[in-house]
DNA sequence: GTCTATACCGTGATAGAC
DNA sequence: GTCTATCACGGTATAGAC
């Protein structure tokens, strides 16, 4: 397997793969860091739009049905499933991109630098929806619950195959659908427990 | 902040900090990779023993009380709290070590190479205890639930300060106690929901 | 056995040739 | 716009001092 992360790939490898000279990367993108950020930001907008659409869709459906808002499960599903669709296109670029999100979200170095300004606005919208589905919940409880959701998601996106070993092949990291099928009820129950018991 | 991960620190930095020549690292530890693994393995045994003790203690208490076994919450607490104690010693080495666990556990490159042989035996013991507390649960559900727990824990250990930003300072990454106080009921409810609804 | 000094090649970055 | 040359610094191996 390829070495990990930012330092794991060299500009010369990238240039060779692209069939161009090394110095061209610097000419067109500036520093290696700028190229890295450009790569990360390129697909983020698409992903966020897919998630936003999914959230608004289930909110609209709830409104049509005369409900106050979507259920917890529907909101969490809107947060997770678009990531699955991105993978299902068969584009290996998306699989690598999801692993890149995991790498960045879990890093005390890259996380603060690259996650917040790209994803926090949408995350706040999701948290607002969750708050509406959990009336009376304390704000700090909502944030800690989101933290747990984000962590479970991040480990899933990282595709470490750890669960493959642990389960003797019964579960597979690559099976995003199974991961989400288990994550959605798990997380929803967690939100209900924490946000209900403390209000 | 220091550059991240394996490539973020150079042998020359380490040697300078230790007040020795660069080549001494190679002489005593071999490759940089070997030094990295030595650093990671050194504290793992201590951590595992603390967790194992905590599990056996709550199992013994349950037996004395005439119960079949500890509750879900007690098992999860035994899995998490020892990590908090390691931090409370005030030793910054432990804080960095926990972040290192997060870095490795979440990496498709380092994870398979370094997590399984150090932690899986103990994890299997915990999963067996969880299975006993959730009679009739399907094995794959138990593994996926553990996966969610592991992800939430990993993001916590990474100390990314993301929740600090997101919550406007209401929650703090550094507050491991608050993290576990929210994680334990969250995860326990998740296990119950997933493992009960499918059996 | 321990340790120092040094050399080798690959890295990101940049100045300047074309 | 594109490529060459060069630089400081990275991990690593080794010759030789003590």
GROMACS .gro file of C-alpha atoms (C1' of nucleotides) in nm:
model
  434
    1UNK     CA    1   0.000   0.000   0.000
    2UNK     CA    2   0.104   0.354  -0.073
    3UNK     CA    3   0.254   0.552   0.214
    4UNK     CA    4  -0.001   0.753   0.406
    5UNK     CA    5  -0.114   1.110   0.394
    6UNK     CA    6   0.032   1.434   0.280
    7UNK     CA    7   0.394   1.326   0.305
    8UNK     CA    8   0.320   0.984   0.162
    9UNK     CA    9   0.304   1.104  -0.196
   10UNK     CA   10   0.574   1.312  -0.361
   11UNK     CA   11   0.529   1.585  -0.618
   12UNK     CA   12   0.751   1.381  -0.848
   13UNK     CA   13   0.510   1.084  -0.823
   14UNK     CA   14   0.217   1.308  -0.905
   15UNK     CA   15   0.398   1.469  -1.195
   16UNK     CA   16   0.508   1.133  -1.334
   17UNK     CA   17   0.149   1.001  -1.316
   18UNK     CA   18   0.027   1.313  -1.494
   19UNK     CA   19   0.301   1.282  -1.753
   20UNK     CA   20   0.441   1.628  -1.688
   21UNK     CA   21   0.750   1.782  -1.539
   22UNK     CA   22   0.785   1.824  -1.163
   23UNK     CA   23   0.817   2.198  -1.178
   24UNK     CA   24   0.481   2.230  -1.353
   25UNK     CA   25   0.297   2.141  -1.034
   26UNK     CA   26   0.460   2.434  -0.861
   27UNK     CA   27   0.394   2.659  -1.160
   28UNK     CA   28   0.020   2.586  -1.173
   29UNK     CA   29  -0.060   2.527  -0.804
   30UNK     CA   30   0.216   2.691  -0.604
   31UNK     CA   31   0.340   2.500  -0.301
   32UNK     CA   32   0.264   2.135  -0.241
   33UNK     CA   33   0.035   2.253   0.040
   34UNK     CA   34  -0.172   2.461  -0.204
   35UNK     CA   35  -0.211   2.163  -0.436
   36UNK     CA   36  -0.322   1.950  -0.141
   37UNK     CA   37  -0.588   2.200  -0.041
   38UNK     CA   38  -0.703   2.238  -0.401
   39UNK     CA   39  -0.747   1.859  -0.423
   40UNK     CA   40  -0.942   1.850  -0.098
   41UNK     CA   41  -1.169   2.143  -0.176
   42UNK     CA   42  -1.255   2.037  -0.529
   43UNK     CA   43  -1.503   1.764  -0.430
   44UNK     CA   44  -1.622   1.913  -0.101
   45UNK     CA   45  -1.879   2.145  -0.256
   46UNK     CA   46  -2.039   1.860  -0.449
   47UNK     CA   47  -2.062   1.646  -0.138
   48UNK     CA   48  -2.210   1.926   0.070
   49UNK     CA   49  -2.472   2.000  -0.194
   50UNK     CA   50  -2.576   1.635  -0.205
   51UNK     CA   51  -2.612   1.632   0.173
   52UNK     CA   52  -2.796   1.961   0.181
   53UNK     CA   53  -3.037   1.838  -0.087
   54UNK     CA   54  -3.099   1.517   0.110
   55UNK     CA   55  -3.172   1.714   0.426
   56UNK     CA   56  -3.407   1.959   0.252
   57UNK     CA   57  -3.583   1.671   0.077
   58UNK     CA   58  -3.668   1.491   0.399
   59UNK     CA   59  -3.767   1.820   0.560
   60UNK     CA   60  -4.003   1.890   0.271
   61UNK     CA   61  -4.150   1.540   0.295
   62UNK     CA   62  -4.210   1.588   0.667
   63UNK     CA   63  -4.382   1.921   0.603
   64UNK     CA   64  -4.607   1.764   0.338
   65UNK     CA   65  -4.704   1.493   0.585
   66UNK     CA   66  -4.795   1.759   0.837
   67UNK     CA   67  -4.509   1.672   1.072
   68UNK     CA   68  -4.301   1.931   1.257
   69UNK     CA   69  -3.986   1.788   1.099
   70UNK     CA   70  -3.807   1.473   0.990
   71UNK     CA   71  -3.722   1.196   1.236
   72UNK     CA   72  -3.376   1.155   1.384
   73UNK     CA   73  -3.316   0.858   1.160
   74UNK     CA   74  -3.410   1.054   0.849
   75UNK     CA   75  -3.174   1.338   0.939
   76UNK     CA   76  -2.882   1.105   1.009
   77UNK     CA   77  -2.956   0.917   0.689
   78UNK     CA   78  -2.941   1.244   0.495
   79UNK     CA   79  -2.603   1.309   0.652
   80UNK     CA   80  -2.459   0.967   0.567
   81UNK     CA   81  -2.613   0.826   0.252
   82UNK     CA   82  -2.478   1.082   0.004
   83UNK     CA   83  -2.130   0.956   0.094
   84UNK     CA   84  -2.240   0.610  -0.008
   85UNK     CA   85  -2.373   0.731  -0.341
   86UNK     CA   86  -2.045   0.901  -0.413
   87UNK     CA   87  -1.878   0.563  -0.378
   88UNK     CA   88  -2.132   0.376  -0.584
   89UNK     CA   89  -2.043   0.563  -0.899
   90UNK     CA   90  -1.751   0.322  -0.923
   91UNK     CA   91  -1.516   0.619  -0.938
   92UNK     CA   92  -1.214   0.518  -0.731
   93UNK     CA   93  -1.142   0.888  -0.690
   94UNK     CA   94  -1.439   0.912  -0.455
   95UNK     CA   95  -1.319   0.622  -0.246
   96UNK     CA   96  -0.983   0.789  -0.206
   97UNK     CA   97  -1.149   1.118  -0.134
   98UNK     CA   98  -1.353   0.971   0.152
   99UNK     CA   99  -1.033   0.826   0.298
  100UNK     CA  100  -0.880   1.171   0.265
  101UNK     CA  101  -1.168   1.322   0.464
  102UNK     CA  102  -1.100   1.066   0.736
  103UNK     CA  103  -0.730   1.151   0.735
  104UNK     CA  104  -0.798   1.522   0.767
  105UNK     CA  105  -1.092   1.513   1.008
  106UNK     CA  106  -0.899   1.297   1.252
  107UNK     CA  107  -0.580   1.502   1.247
  108UNK     CA  108  -0.511   1.772   1.505
  109UNK     CA  109  -0.291   1.933   1.242
  110UNK     CA  110  -0.506   1.925   0.927
  111UNK     CA  111  -0.848   1.920   1.093
  112UNK     CA  112  -0.865   2.276   1.226
  113UNK     CA  113  -0.695   2.403   0.911
  114UNK     CA  114  -0.918   2.237   0.653
  115UNK     CA  115  -1.243   2.099   0.795
  116UNK     CA  116  -1.418   2.390   0.962
  117UNK     CA  117  -1.438   2.640   0.678
  118UNK     CA  118  -1.554   2.373   0.433
  119UNK     CA  119  -1.803   2.174   0.638
  120UNK     CA  120  -1.908   2.357   0.954
  121UNK     CA  121  -2.182   2.567   0.799
  122UNK     CA  122  -2.361   2.258   0.672
  123UNK     CA  123  -2.297   2.070   0.997
  124UNK     CA  124  -2.462   2.351   1.191
  125UNK     CA  125  -2.766   2.316   0.966
  126UNK     CA  126  -2.781   1.946   1.046
  127UNK     CA  127  -2.741   2.011   1.417
  128UNK     CA  128  -3.026   2.261   1.402
  129UNK     CA  129  -3.244   1.993   1.243
  130UNK     CA  130  -3.139   1.744   1.511
  131UNK     CA  131  -3.223   2.000   1.782
  132UNK     CA  132  -3.571   2.036   1.635
  133UNK     CA  133  -3.619   1.659   1.643
  134UNK     CA  134  -3.503   1.652   2.006
  135UNK     CA  135  -3.697   1.935   2.169
  136UNK     CA  136  -3.548   2.050   2.496
  137UNK     CA  137  -3.207   1.896   2.433
  138UNK     CA  138  -2.910   2.082   2.576
  139UNK     CA  139  -2.680   2.231   2.316
  140UNK     CA  140  -2.363   2.076   2.458
  141UNK     CA  141  -2.526   1.733   2.453
  142UNK     CA  142  -2.612   1.781   2.086
  143UNK     CA  143  -2.255   1.873   2.003
  144UNK     CA  144  -2.107   1.580   2.193
  145UNK     CA  145  -2.350   1.345   2.021
  146UNK     CA  146  -2.254   1.488   1.684
  147UNK     CA  147  -1.892   1.435   1.784
  148UNK     CA  148  -1.966   1.065   1.838
  149UNK     CA  149  -2.142   1.043   1.504
  150UNK     CA  150  -1.855   1.218   1.330
  151UNK     CA  151  -1.602   0.981   1.487
  152UNK     CA  152  -1.790   0.668   1.387
  153UNK     CA  153  -1.830   0.804   1.035
  154UNK     CA  154  -1.465   0.901   1.011
  155UNK     CA  155  -1.339   0.557   1.108
  156UNK     CA  156  -1.575   0.409   0.851
  157UNK     CA  157  -1.446   0.634   0.574
  158UNK     CA  158  -1.088   0.551   0.665
  159UNK     CA  159  -1.137   0.195   0.534
  160UNK     CA  160  -0.879   0.044   0.767
  161UNK     CA  161  -1.001  -0.317   0.735
  162UNK     CA  162  -0.968  -0.343   1.113
  163UNK     CA  163  -1.322  -0.476   1.147
  164UNK     CA  164  -1.245  -0.734   0.879
  165UNK     CA  165  -0.970  -0.884   1.096
  166UNK     CA  166  -1.157  -0.845   1.421
  167UNK     CA  167  -1.470  -1.015   1.293
  168UNK     CA  168  -1.289  -1.285   1.102
  169UNK     CA  169  -1.433  -1.160   0.774
  170UNK     CA  170  -1.790  -1.138   0.902
  171UNK     CA  171  -1.790  -0.760   0.851
  172UNK     CA  172  -1.606  -0.568   0.581
  173UNK     CA  173  -1.476  -0.211   0.592
  174UNK     CA  174  -1.553  -0.172   0.226
  175UNK     CA  175  -1.924  -0.240   0.281
  176UNK     CA  176  -2.038   0.118   0.340
  177UNK     CA  177  -2.402   0.014   0.314
  178UNK     CA  178  -2.372  -0.230   0.606
  179UNK     CA  179  -2.177   0.032   0.800
  180UNK     CA  180  -2.454   0.290   0.758
  181UNK     CA  181  -2.731   0.036   0.820
  182UNK     CA  182  -2.577  -0.020   1.162
  183UNK     CA  183  -2.464   0.337   1.224
  184UNK     CA  184  -2.801   0.503   1.172
  185UNK     CA  185  -3.000   0.319   1.443
  186UNK     CA  186  -2.694   0.317   1.669
  187UNK     CA  187  -2.647   0.691   1.650
  188UNK     CA  188  -3.016   0.773   1.666
  189UNK     CA  189  -3.052   0.572   1.986
  190UNK     CA  190  -2.745   0.745   2.128
  191UNK     CA  191  -2.885   1.090   2.055
  192UNK     CA  192  -3.219   1.000   2.214
  193UNK     CA  193  -3.058   0.857   2.525
  194UNK     CA  194  -2.815   1.141   2.590
  195UNK     CA  195  -3.038   1.430   2.487
  196UNK     CA  196  -3.349   1.296   2.660
  197UNK     CA  197  -3.200   1.185   2.990
  198UNK     CA  198  -3.042   1.520   3.063
  199UNK     CA  199  -3.295   1.773   2.952
  200UNK     CA  200   0.179   2.310   1.573
  201UNK     CA  201   0.424   2.038   1.484
  202UNK     CA  202   0.374   1.869   1.149
  203UNK     CA  203   0.161   1.558   1.172
  204UNK     CA  204   0.237   1.193   1.200
  205UNK     CA  205   0.524   0.971   1.110
  206UNK     CA  206   0.674   1.203   0.851
  207UNK     CA  207   0.610   1.510   1.063
  208UNK     CA  208   0.909   1.455   1.284
  209UNK     CA  209   1.261   1.393   1.158
  210UNK     CA  210   1.525   1.169   1.308
  211UNK     CA  211   1.744   1.476   1.332
  212UNK     CA  212   1.482   1.654   1.546
  213UNK     CA  213   1.457   1.354   1.776
  214UNK     CA  214   1.833   1.323   1.803
  215UNK     CA  215   1.873   1.694   1.872
  216UNK     CA  216   1.607   1.678   2.147
  217UNK     CA  217   1.786   1.379   2.298
  218UNK     CA  218   2.122   1.553   2.270
  219UNK     CA  219   2.279   1.281   2.062
  220UNK     CA  220   2.403   1.227   1.709
  221UNK     CA  221   2.157   1.140   1.431
  222UNK     CA  222   2.317   0.807   1.357
  223UNK     CA  223   2.265   0.685   1.713
  224UNK     CA  224   1.894   0.639   1.650
  225UNK     CA  225   1.975   0.402   1.369
  226UNK     CA  226   2.239   0.228   1.576
  227UNK     CA  227   2.007   0.158   1.869
  228UNK     CA  228   1.670   0.118   1.695
  229UNK     CA  229   1.742   0.039   1.333
  230UNK     CA  230   1.520   0.210   1.076
  231UNK     CA  231   1.298   0.506   1.158
  232UNK     CA  232   1.006   0.265   1.121
  233UNK     CA  233   1.144   0.039   1.393
  234UNK     CA  234   1.183   0.334   1.628
  235UNK     CA  235   0.825   0.436   1.555
  236UNK     CA  236   0.694   0.091   1.638
  237UNK     CA  237   0.906   0.074   1.953
  238UNK     CA  238   0.758   0.406   2.069
  239UNK     CA  239   0.406   0.286   1.999
  240UNK     CA  240   0.443  -0.053   2.164
  241UNK     CA  241   0.611   0.073   2.479
  242UNK     CA  242   0.297   0.211   2.645
  243UNK     CA  243   0.044  -0.026   2.488
  244UNK     CA  244   0.098  -0.306   2.739
  245UNK     CA  245   0.042  -0.073   3.035
  246UNK     CA  246  -0.280   0.059   2.883
  247UNK     CA  247  -0.411  -0.288   2.804
  248UNK     CA  248  -0.340  -0.409   3.156
  249UNK     CA  249  -0.529  -0.113   3.305
  250UNK     CA  250  -0.825  -0.188   3.081
  251UNK     CA  251  -0.813  -0.559   3.154
  252UNK     CA  252  -0.802  -0.490   3.528
  253UNK     CA  253  -1.100  -0.256   3.502
  254UNK     CA  254  -1.300  -0.518   3.311
  255UNK     CA  255  -1.216  -0.799   3.552
  256UNK     CA  256  -1.296  -0.574   3.849
  257UNK     CA  257  -1.647  -0.496   3.731
  258UNK     CA  258  -1.697  -0.861   3.638
  259UNK     CA  259  -1.595  -0.964   3.990
  260UNK     CA  260  -1.829  -0.705   4.141
  261UNK     CA  261  -2.116  -0.835   3.932
  262UNK     CA  262  -2.043  -1.191   4.040
  263UNK     CA  263  -2.039  -1.089   4.409
  264UNK     CA  264  -2.374  -0.920   4.362
  265UNK     CA  265  -2.511  -1.241   4.217
  266UNK     CA  266  -2.552  -1.097   3.867
  267UNK     CA  267  -2.470  -1.285   3.548
  268UNK     CA  268  -2.229  -1.008   3.448
  269UNK     CA  269  -2.165  -0.634   3.444
  270UNK     CA  270  -2.398  -0.394   3.267
  271UNK     CA  271  -2.327  -0.253   2.924
  272UNK     CA  272  -2.238   0.081   3.081
  273UNK     CA  273  -1.990  -0.079   3.320
  274UNK     CA  274  -1.816  -0.265   3.039
  275UNK     CA  275  -1.788   0.044   2.822
  276UNK     CA  276  -1.667   0.244   3.118
  277UNK     CA  277  -1.394  -0.015   3.179
  278UNK     CA  278  -1.291   0.026   2.817
  279UNK     CA  279  -1.275   0.406   2.828
  280UNK     CA  280  -1.185   0.533   3.174
  281UNK     CA  281  -0.832   0.392   3.192
  282UNK     CA  282  -0.745   0.621   2.901
  283UNK     CA  283  -0.863   0.913   3.111
  284UNK     CA  284  -0.648   0.810   3.406
  285UNK     CA  285  -0.344   0.791   3.183
  286UNK     CA  286  -0.402   1.155   3.099
  287UNK     CA  287  -0.465   1.267   3.454
  288UNK     CA  288  -0.113   1.183   3.561
  289UNK     CA  289  -0.022   1.517   3.405
  290UNK     CA  290   0.235   1.340   3.191
  291UNK     CA  291   0.218   1.508   2.852
  292UNK     CA  292   0.368   1.191   2.708
  293UNK     CA  293   0.035   1.017   2.765
  294UNK     CA  294  -0.159   1.290   2.592
  295UNK     CA  295   0.066   1.259   2.289
  296UNK     CA  296   0.041   0.883   2.305
  297UNK     CA  297  -0.338   0.893   2.293
  298UNK     CA  298  -0.317   1.118   1.989
  299UNK     CA  299  -0.077   0.868   1.836
  300UNK     CA  300  -0.330   0.589   1.889
  301UNK     CA  301  -0.586   0.800   1.706
  302UNK     CA  302  -0.343   0.862   1.421
  303UNK     CA  303  -0.266   0.493   1.384
  304UNK     CA  304  -0.613   0.349   1.442
  305UNK     CA  305  -0.763   0.575   1.178
  306UNK     CA  306  -0.501   0.510   0.912
  307UNK     CA  307  -0.550   0.244   0.642
  308UNK     CA  308  -0.172   0.227   0.626
  309UNK     CA  309  -0.067   0.208   0.993
  310UNK     CA  310  -0.385   0.056   1.134
  311UNK     CA  311  -0.358  -0.299   0.998
  312UNK     CA  312   0.016  -0.297   1.057
  313UNK     CA  313   0.016  -0.185   1.421
  314UNK     CA  314  -0.326  -0.204   1.589
  315UNK     CA  315  -0.438  -0.565   1.555
  316UNK     CA  316  -0.148  -0.752   1.712
  317UNK     CA  317  -0.135  -0.509   2.008
  318UNK     CA  318  -0.502  -0.457   2.090
  319UNK     CA  319  -0.724  -0.717   1.925
  320UNK     CA  320  -0.687  -0.986   2.191
  321UNK     CA  321  -0.814  -0.750   2.460
  322UNK     CA  322  -1.084  -0.612   2.233
  323UNK     CA  323  -1.213  -0.964   2.176
  324UNK     CA  324  -1.237  -1.007   2.553
  325UNK     CA  325  -1.444  -0.689   2.576
  326UNK     CA  326  -1.665  -0.797   2.289
  327UNK     CA  327  -1.723  -1.130   2.463
  328UNK     CA  328  -1.832  -0.940   2.775
  329UNK     CA  329  -2.063  -0.720   2.565
  330UNK     CA  330  -2.211  -1.031   2.403
  331UNK     CA  331  -2.289  -1.170   2.747
  332UNK     CA  332  -2.464  -0.845   2.842
  333UNK     CA  333  -2.666  -0.859   2.519
  334UNK     CA  334  -2.788  -1.219   2.501
  335UNK     CA  335  -2.899  -1.322   2.155
  336UNK     CA  336  -2.716  -1.043   1.977
  337UNK     CA  337  -2.582  -1.127   1.634
  338UNK     CA  338  -2.204  -1.132   1.613
  339UNK     CA  339  -2.184  -0.898   1.313
  340UNK     CA  340  -2.402  -0.646   1.496
  341UNK     CA  341  -2.167  -0.657   1.794
  342UNK     CA  342  -1.866  -0.592   1.570
  343UNK     CA  343  -2.032  -0.301   1.390
  344UNK     CA  344  -2.133  -0.150   1.722
  345UNK     CA  345  -1.779  -0.185   1.849
  346UNK     CA  346  -1.664  -0.019   1.528
  347UNK     CA  347  -1.884   0.281   1.610
  348UNK     CA  348  -1.749   0.295   1.964
  349UNK     CA  349  -1.393   0.272   1.838
  350UNK     CA  350  -1.453   0.556   1.591
  351UNK     CA  351  -1.604   0.787   1.850
  352UNK     CA  352  -1.318   0.712   2.087
  353UNK     CA  353  -1.057   0.764   1.819
  354UNK     CA  354  -1.185   1.106   1.723
  355UNK     CA  355  -1.187   1.199   2.091
  356UNK     CA  356  -0.827   1.089   2.140
  357UNK     CA  357  -0.720   1.284   1.832
  358UNK     CA  358  -0.785   1.612   2.018
  359UNK     CA  359  -0.866   1.806   1.702
  360UNK     CA  360  -1.046   2.095   1.875
  361UNK     CA  361  -1.314   2.065   1.605
  362UNK     CA  362  -1.591   2.048   1.865
  363UNK     CA  363  -1.448   2.357   2.031
  364UNK     CA  364  -1.505   2.558   1.714
  365UNK     CA  365  -1.835   2.397   1.628
  366UNK     CA  366  -1.984   2.456   1.971
  367UNK     CA  367  -1.843   2.803   2.010
  368UNK     CA  368  -1.640   2.694   2.312
  369UNK     CA  369  -1.928   2.516   2.484
  370UNK     CA  370  -1.748   2.181   2.452
  371UNK     CA  371  -1.374   2.123   2.461
  372UNK     CA  372  -1.173   1.845   2.298
  373UNK     CA  373  -0.936   1.844   2.591
  374UNK     CA  374  -1.214   1.758   2.836
  375UNK     CA  375  -1.187   1.380   2.819
  376UNK     CA  376  -1.415   1.340   3.118
  377UNK     CA  377  -1.702   1.524   2.948
  378UNK     CA  378  -1.635   1.325   2.632
  379UNK     CA  379  -1.665   0.993   2.814
  380UNK     CA  380  -1.964   1.109   3.021
  381UNK     CA  381  -2.146   1.159   2.692
  382UNK     CA  382  -1.993   0.866   2.508
  383UNK     CA  383  -2.085   0.596   2.759
  384UNK     CA  384  -2.465   0.642   2.758
  385UNK     CA  385  -2.457   0.720   2.385
  386UNK     CA  386  -2.276   0.400   2.297
  387UNK     CA  387  -2.469   0.184   2.543
  388UNK     CA  388  -2.798   0.297   2.391
  389UNK     CA  389  -2.661   0.230   2.045
  390UNK     CA  390  -2.558  -0.125   2.135
  391UNK     CA  391  -2.898  -0.195   2.289
  392UNK     CA  392  -3.088  -0.060   1.991
  393UNK     CA  393  -2.889  -0.238   1.719
  394UNK     CA  394  -2.833  -0.567   1.899
  395UNK     CA  395  -3.187  -0.593   2.035
  396UNK     CA  396  -3.386  -0.493   1.728
  397UNK     CA  397  -3.221  -0.752   1.505
  398UNK     CA  398  -3.190  -1.061   1.717
  399DG     C1'  399   3.053  -0.181   2.188
  400DT     C1'  400   2.945   0.323   2.133
  401DC     C1'  401   2.954   0.700   1.913
  402DT     C1'  402   3.089   1.078   1.545
  403DA     C1'  403   3.150   1.237   1.092
  404DT     C1'  404   3.035   1.210   0.650
  405DA     C1'  405   2.858   1.067   0.207
  406DC     C1'  406   2.456   0.904  -0.086
  407DC     C1'  407   2.027   0.967  -0.301
  408DG     C1'  408   1.543   1.150  -0.301
  409DT     C1'  409   1.253   1.541  -0.145
  410DG     C1'  410   1.022   2.031  -0.204
  411DA     C1'  411   1.130   2.470  -0.368
  412DT     C1'  412   1.308   2.822  -0.673
  413DA     C1'  413   1.583   3.095  -1.001
  414DG     C1'  414   1.684   3.133  -1.457
  415DA     C1'  415   1.741   2.935  -1.939
  416DC     C1'  416   1.479   2.847  -2.350
  417DG     C1'  417   0.478   2.802  -2.052
  418DT     C1'  418   0.802   2.463  -1.984
  419DC     C1'  419   1.217   2.258  -1.838
  420DT     C1'  420   1.707   2.247  -1.622
  421DA     C1'  421   2.003   2.335  -1.249
  422DT     C1'  422   2.065   2.402  -0.798
  423DC     C1'  423   1.981   2.429  -0.299
  424DA     C1'  424   1.881   2.278   0.184
  425DC     C1'  425   1.711   1.905   0.418
  426DG     C1'  426   1.523   1.428   0.466
  427DG     C1'  427   1.648   0.893   0.589
  428DT     C1'  428   2.009   0.577   0.570
  429DA     C1'  429   2.451   0.338   0.553
  430DT     C1'  430   2.917   0.312   0.679
  431DA     C1'  431   3.402   0.421   0.780
  432DG     C1'  432   3.661   0.513   1.150
  433DA     C1'  433   3.754   0.737   1.625
  434DC     C1'  434   3.754   0.609   2.113
   0.00000   0.00000   0.00000
